[in-house]
Coordinates of C-alpha atoms and ligand atoms in Angstrom, one line a residue:
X1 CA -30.2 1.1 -9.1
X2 CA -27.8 4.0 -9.5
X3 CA -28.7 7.6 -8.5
X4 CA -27.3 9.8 -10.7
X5 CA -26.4 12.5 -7.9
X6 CA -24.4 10.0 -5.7
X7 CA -21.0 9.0 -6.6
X8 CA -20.7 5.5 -7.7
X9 CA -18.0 3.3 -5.5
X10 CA -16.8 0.3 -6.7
X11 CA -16.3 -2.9 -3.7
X12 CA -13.7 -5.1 -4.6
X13 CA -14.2 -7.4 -1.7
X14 CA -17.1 -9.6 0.1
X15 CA -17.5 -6.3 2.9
X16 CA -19.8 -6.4 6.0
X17 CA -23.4 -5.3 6.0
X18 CA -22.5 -2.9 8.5
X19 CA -19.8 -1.5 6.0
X20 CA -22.5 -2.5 3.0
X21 CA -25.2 -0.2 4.2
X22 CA -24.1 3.3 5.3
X23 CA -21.9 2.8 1.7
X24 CA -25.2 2.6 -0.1
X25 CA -26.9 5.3 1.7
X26 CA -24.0 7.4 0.6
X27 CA -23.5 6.2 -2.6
X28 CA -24.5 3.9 -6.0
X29 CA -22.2 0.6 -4.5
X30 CA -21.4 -2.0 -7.2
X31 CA -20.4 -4.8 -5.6
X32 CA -17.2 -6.6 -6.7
X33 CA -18.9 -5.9 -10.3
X34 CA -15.8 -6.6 -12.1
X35 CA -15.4 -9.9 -11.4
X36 CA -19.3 -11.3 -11.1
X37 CA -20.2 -9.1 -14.5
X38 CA -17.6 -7.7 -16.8
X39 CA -19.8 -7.1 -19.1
X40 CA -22.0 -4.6 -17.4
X41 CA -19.2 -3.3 -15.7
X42 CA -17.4 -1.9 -18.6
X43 CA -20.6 -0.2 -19.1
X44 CA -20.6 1.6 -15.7
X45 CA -16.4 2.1 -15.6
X46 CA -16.7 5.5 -16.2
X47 CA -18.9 6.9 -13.7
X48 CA -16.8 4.7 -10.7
X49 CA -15.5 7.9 -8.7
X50 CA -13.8 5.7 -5.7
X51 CA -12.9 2.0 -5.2
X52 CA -13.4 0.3 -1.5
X53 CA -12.3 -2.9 0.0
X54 CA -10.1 -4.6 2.6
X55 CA -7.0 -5.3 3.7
X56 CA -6.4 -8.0 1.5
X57 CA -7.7 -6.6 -1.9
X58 CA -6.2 -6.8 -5.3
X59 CA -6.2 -2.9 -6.3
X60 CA -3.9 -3.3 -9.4
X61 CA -3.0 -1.0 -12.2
X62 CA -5.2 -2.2 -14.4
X63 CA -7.7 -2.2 -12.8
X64 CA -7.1 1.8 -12.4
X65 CA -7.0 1.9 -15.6
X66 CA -10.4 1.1 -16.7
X67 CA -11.8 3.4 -14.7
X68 CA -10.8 7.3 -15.6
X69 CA -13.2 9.4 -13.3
X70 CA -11.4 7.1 -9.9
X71 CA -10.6 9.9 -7.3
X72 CA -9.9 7.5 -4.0
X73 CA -9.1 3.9 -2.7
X74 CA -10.4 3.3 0.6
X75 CA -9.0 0.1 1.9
X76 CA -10.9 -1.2 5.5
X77 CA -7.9 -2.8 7.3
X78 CA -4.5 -1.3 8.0
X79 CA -2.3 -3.7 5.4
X80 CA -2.6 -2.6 2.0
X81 CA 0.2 -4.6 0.0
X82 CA -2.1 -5.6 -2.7
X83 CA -2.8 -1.7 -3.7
X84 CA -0.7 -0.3 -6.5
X85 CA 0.0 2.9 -4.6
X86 CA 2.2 4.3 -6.8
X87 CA 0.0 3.5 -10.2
X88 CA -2.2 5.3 -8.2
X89 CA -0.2 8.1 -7.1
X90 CA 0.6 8.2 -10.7
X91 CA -2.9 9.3 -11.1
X92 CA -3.2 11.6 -8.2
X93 CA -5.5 9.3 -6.1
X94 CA -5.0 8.9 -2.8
X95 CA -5.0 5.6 -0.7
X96 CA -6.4 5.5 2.8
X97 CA -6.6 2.6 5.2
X98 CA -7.6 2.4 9.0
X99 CA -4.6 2.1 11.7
X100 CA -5.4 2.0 15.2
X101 CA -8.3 1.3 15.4
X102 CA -7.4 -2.6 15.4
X103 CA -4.2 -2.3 17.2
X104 CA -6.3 -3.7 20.5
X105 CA -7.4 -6.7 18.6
X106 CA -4.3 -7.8 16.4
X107 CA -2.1 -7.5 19.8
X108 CA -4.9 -9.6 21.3
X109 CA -4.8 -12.6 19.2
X110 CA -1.2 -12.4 19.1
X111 CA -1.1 -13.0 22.4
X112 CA -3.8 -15.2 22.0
X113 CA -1.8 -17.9 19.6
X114 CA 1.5 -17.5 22.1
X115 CA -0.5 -19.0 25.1
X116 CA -2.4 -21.7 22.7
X117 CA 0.7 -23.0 20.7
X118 CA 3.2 -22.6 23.7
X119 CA 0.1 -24.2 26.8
X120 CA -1.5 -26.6 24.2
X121 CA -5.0 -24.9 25.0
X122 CA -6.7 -26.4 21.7
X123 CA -4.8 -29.7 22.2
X124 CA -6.2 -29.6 25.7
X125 CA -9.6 -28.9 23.6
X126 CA -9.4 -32.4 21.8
X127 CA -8.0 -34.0 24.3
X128 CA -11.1 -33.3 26.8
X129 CA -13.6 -33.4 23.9
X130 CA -12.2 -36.6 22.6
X131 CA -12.5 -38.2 26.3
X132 CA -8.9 -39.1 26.5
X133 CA -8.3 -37.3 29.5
X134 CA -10.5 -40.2 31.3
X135 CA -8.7 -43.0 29.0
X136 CA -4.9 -41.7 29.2
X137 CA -4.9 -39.5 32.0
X138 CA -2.6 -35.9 32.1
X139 CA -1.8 -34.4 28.7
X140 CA 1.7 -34.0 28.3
X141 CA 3.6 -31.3 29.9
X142 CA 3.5 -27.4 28.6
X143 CA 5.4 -24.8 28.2
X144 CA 5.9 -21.5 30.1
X145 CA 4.8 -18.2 28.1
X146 CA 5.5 -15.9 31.5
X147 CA 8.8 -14.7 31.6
X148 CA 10.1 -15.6 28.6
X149 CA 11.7 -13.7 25.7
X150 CA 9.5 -12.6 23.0
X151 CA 11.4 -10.5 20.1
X152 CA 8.8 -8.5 17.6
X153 CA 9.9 -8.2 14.2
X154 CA 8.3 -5.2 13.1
X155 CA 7.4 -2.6 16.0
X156 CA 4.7 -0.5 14.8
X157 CA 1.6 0.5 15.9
X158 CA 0.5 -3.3 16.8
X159 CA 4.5 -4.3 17.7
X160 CA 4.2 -2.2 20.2
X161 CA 0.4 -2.7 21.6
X162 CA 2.0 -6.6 21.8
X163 CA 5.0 -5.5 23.6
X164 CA 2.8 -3.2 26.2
X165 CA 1.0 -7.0 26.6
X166 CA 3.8 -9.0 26.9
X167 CA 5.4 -7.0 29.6
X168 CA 2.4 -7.7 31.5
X169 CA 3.5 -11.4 31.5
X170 CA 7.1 -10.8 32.4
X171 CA 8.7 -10.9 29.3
X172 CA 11.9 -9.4 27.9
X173 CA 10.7 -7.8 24.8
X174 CA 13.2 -7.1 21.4
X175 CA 12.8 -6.2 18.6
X176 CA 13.8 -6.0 14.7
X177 CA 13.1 -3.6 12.1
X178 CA 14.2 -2.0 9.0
X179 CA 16.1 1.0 11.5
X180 CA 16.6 1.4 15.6
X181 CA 13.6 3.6 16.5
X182 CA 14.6 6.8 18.7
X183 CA 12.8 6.9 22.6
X184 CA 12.4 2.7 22.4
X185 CA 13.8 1.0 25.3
X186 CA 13.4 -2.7 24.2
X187 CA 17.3 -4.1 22.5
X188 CA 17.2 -3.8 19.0
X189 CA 18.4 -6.5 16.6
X190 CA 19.7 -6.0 12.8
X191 CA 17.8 -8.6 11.5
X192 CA 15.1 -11.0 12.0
X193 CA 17.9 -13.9 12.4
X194 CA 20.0 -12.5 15.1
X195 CA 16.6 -11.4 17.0
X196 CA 15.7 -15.2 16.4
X197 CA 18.6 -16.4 18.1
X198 CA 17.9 -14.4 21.2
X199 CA 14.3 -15.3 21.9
X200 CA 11.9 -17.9 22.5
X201 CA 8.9 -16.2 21.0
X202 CA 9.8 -14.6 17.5
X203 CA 6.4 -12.6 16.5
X204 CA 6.1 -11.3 12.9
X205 CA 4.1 -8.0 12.8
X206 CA 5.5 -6.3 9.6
X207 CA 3.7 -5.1 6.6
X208 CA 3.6 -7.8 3.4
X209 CA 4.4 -6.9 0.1
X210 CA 7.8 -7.0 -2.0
X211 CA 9.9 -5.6 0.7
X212 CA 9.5 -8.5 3.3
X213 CA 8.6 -11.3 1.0
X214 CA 9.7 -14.6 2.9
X215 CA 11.9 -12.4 5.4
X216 CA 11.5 -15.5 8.0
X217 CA 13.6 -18.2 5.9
X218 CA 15.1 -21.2 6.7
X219 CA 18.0 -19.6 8.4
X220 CA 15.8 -17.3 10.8
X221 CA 13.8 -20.4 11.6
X222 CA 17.4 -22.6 11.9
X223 CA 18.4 -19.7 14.9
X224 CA 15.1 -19.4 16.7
X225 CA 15.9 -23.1 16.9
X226 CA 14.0 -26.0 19.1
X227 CA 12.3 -24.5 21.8
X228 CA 10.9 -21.3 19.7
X229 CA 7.4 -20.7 18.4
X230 CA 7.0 -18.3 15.7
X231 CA 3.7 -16.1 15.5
X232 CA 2.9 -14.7 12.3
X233 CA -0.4 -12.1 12.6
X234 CA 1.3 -9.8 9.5
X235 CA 0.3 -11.5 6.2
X236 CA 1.4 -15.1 5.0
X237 CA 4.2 -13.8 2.1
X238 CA 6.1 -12.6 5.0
X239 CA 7.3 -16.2 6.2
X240 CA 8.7 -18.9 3.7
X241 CA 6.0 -21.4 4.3
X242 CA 7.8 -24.3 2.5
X243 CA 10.6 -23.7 5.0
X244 CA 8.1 -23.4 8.2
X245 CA 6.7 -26.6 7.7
X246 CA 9.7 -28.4 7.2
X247 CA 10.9 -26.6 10.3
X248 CA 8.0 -27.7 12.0
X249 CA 8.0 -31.1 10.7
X250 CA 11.8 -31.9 11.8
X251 CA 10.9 -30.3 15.0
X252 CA 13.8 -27.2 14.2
X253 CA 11.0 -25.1 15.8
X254 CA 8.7 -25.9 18.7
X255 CA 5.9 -25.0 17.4
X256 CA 3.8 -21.9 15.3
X257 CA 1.0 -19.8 15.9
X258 CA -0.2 -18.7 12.3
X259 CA -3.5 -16.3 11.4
X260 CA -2.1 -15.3 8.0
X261 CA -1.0 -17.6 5.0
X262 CA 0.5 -17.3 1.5
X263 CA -2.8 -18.6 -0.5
X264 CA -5.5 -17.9 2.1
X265 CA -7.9 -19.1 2.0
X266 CA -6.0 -22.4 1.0
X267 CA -4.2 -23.8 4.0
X268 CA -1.3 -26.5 2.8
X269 CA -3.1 -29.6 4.2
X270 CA 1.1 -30.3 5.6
X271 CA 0.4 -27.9 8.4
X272 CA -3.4 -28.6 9.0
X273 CA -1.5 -32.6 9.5
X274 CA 0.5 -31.0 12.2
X275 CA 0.2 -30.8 16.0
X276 CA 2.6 -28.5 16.8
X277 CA 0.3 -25.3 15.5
X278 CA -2.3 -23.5 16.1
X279 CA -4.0 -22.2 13.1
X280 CA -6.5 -19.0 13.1
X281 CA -8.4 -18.0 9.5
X282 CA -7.3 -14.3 9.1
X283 CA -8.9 -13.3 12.1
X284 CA -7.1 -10.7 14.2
X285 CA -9.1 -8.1 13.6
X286 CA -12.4 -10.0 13.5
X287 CA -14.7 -9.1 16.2
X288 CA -17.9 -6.5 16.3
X289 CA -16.3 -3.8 18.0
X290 CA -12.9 -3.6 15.9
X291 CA -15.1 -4.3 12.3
X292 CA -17.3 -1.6 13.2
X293 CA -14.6 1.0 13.8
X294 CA -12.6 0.1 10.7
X295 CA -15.7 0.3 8.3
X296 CA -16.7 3.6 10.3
X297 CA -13.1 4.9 9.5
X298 CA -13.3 3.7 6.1
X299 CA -16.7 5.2 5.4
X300 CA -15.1 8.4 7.0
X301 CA -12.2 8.7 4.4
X302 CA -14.7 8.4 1.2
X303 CA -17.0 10.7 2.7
X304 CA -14.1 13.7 3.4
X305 CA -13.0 13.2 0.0
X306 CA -16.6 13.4 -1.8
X307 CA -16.7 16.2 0.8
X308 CA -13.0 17.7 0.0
X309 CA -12.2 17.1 3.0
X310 CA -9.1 16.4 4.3
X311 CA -8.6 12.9 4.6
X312 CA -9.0 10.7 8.0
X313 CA -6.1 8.4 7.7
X314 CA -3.9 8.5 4.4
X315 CA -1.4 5.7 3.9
X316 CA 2.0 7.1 4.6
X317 CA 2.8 7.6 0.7
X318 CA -0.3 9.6 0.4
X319 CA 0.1 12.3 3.1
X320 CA 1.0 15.4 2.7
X321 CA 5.3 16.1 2.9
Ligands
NAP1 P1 3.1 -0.1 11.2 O1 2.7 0.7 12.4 O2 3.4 0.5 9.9 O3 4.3 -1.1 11.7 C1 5.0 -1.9 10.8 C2 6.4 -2.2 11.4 O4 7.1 -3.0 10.5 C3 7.2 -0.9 11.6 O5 7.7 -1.0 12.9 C4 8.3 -1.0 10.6 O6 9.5 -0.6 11.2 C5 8.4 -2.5 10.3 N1 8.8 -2.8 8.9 C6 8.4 -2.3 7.8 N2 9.0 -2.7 6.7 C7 10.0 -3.6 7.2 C8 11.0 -4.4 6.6 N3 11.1 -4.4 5.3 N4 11.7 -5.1 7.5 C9 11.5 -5.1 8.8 N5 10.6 -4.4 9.4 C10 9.8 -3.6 8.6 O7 1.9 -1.1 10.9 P2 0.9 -1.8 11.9 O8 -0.3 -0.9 12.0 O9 1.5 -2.2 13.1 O10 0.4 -3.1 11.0 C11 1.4 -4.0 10.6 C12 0.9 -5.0 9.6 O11 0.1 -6.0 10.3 C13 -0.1 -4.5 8.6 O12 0.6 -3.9 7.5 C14 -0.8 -5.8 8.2 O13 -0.1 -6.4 7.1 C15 -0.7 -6.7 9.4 N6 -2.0 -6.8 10.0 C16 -2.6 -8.1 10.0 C17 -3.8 -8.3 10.6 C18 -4.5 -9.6 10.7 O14 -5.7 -9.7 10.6 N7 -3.7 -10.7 10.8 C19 -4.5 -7.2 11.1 C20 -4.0 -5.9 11.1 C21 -2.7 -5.8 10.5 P3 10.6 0.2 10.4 O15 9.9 1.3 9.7 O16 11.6 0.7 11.5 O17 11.3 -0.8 9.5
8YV2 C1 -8.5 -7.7 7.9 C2 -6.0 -7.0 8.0 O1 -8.4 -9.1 7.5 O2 -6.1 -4.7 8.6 C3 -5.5 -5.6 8.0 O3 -4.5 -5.4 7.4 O4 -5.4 -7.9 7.5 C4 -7.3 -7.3 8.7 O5 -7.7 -6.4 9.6 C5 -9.0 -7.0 6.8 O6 -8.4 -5.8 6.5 C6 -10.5 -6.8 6.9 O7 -11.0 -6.1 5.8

């Protein structure tokens, strides 16, 4: 039921009931309404005053532009490459997302995949669970994760919360990015195909979007070459995945670590066939602790607006120059 002196927010994803229930006690929520009841959506249009979802929500511009009283888009995750930001800087509404407060987590599970993919740790899982260790004996050998050279293509917020990680195992760190950043130690590279060459760990930590649409191509894959796992935590458009499983099929690559994909939450049943990944479902961010702090963030931003407020955490288009 709506209350007339709440502002009405539509969801446009499947959120938490930890997000779910603070959002109602705030405000008249219609969930994903758009897509389970056009019809009675329409009706209600005009009275949506903010739009909420996660870091994987389609906010397009038409979408926008059936709802004239929208004032904010409050995305729970950090990514926000399916938000027309400047549609809706066109209209004077500001995006916000929550950084930070997963950078713990996503460095985590990147870390995470680099020990599974490179020590075999779910292999090792079958292996025990499927009694072979008793029938065949040893697994094969591993490889060595300590010491060896991890490059980050995209050194941000979580490029750098994997770096602090990595150096903790020994690792050379390097990096790749659009520019060299100012005060960072670590060698930089031009591109994400000359840091390739130079690493045995190539981990993709960029936003998605347009601008880095299949950045990690055949070529990139060609000079991280036999011995090199790539990690993709970022999102799945960021990697040609037609040119990673090939590259993972002729054995060009050792091996991947992947959390994100280009149709989650299809998987191309050619990787799920292979044995040289390890394959996570969108899940860096995913515990208690992290969840709860990016819905408390995202609550926070629709709350300072309603409030006029200053917001918590605009995305960089948004903030004030
Ligand atoms: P961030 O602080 O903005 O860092 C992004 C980095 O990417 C920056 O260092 C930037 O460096 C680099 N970059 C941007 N555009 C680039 C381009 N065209 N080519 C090469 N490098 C580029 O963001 P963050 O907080 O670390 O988050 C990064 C991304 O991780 C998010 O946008 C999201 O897509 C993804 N993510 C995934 C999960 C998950 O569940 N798997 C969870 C959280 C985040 P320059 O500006 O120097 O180019
Ligand atoms: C989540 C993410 O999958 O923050 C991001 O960009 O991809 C993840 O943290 C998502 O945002 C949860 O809503």
């Amino acid at each position: 039921m709506s209350a007339p002196d709440r502002p009405a927010v539509l969801t446009v994803a499947n959120l938490p009931p930890f997000y779910l229930e603070p959002l109602r006690r705030h405000f008249t929520v219609y969930e994903r309404l758009h897509e389970t009841d056009p019809q009675a959506f329409a009706k209600v249009a005009p009275t949506i005053r903010g739009i909420t979802g996660g870091g994987e929500s389609q906010v397009p511009r038409e979408l926008m532009d059936k709802l004239p009283a929208l004032g904010i888009v409050s995305i729970m995750g950090v990514g926000y490459d399916k938000v027309d930001v400047p549609a809706a800087i066109a209209r004077k509404v500001p995006v916000t997302h929550t950084p930070d407060v997963l950078n713990d987590e996503v460095a985590d599970l990147a870390l995470g995949l680099m020990l599974s993919v490179a020590r075999k740790i779910p292999q090792a899982d079958r292996y025990v669970r499927a009694g072979h260790w008793a029938g065949k004996g040893n697994m094969p050998l591993a490889r060595k994760m300590s010491g060896a050279r991890l490059g980050i293509v995209g050194l941000g917020r979580i490029g750098k919360a994997i770096a602090k990680r990595a150096e903790g195992f020994g690792m050379s760190i390097a990096y790749t990015g659009r520019s060299q950043q100012a005060g960072v130690g670590y060698p930089y590279h031009p591109s994400a195909k000359a840091l390739a060459s130079e690493v045995d760990f190539l981990v993709v930590i960029t936003p998605g979007g347009e601008f880095t649409r299949r950045m990690i191509d055949r070529e990139v894959l060609q000079a991280l070459g036999p011995r090199g796992y790539l990690i993709n935590v970022a999102r799945g458009t960021v990697v040609d995945e037609a040119a990673l499983i090939e590259a993972l099929q002729q054995g060009t690559i050792a091996g991947a670590g992947l959390d994100v994909f280009e149709d989650e939450p299809r998987v191309p049943q050619a990787l799920r066939d292979l044995d040289n990944v390890v394959l996570t479902p969108h899940m860096a961010s995913a515990t208690h602790e992290t969840r709860q702090a990016m819905a408390d963030l995202a609550l926070a931003n629709l709350l300072a607006h309603f409030a006029g407020e200053p917001l918590k955490s605009p995305v960089p288009e948004c903030r004030a120059r």
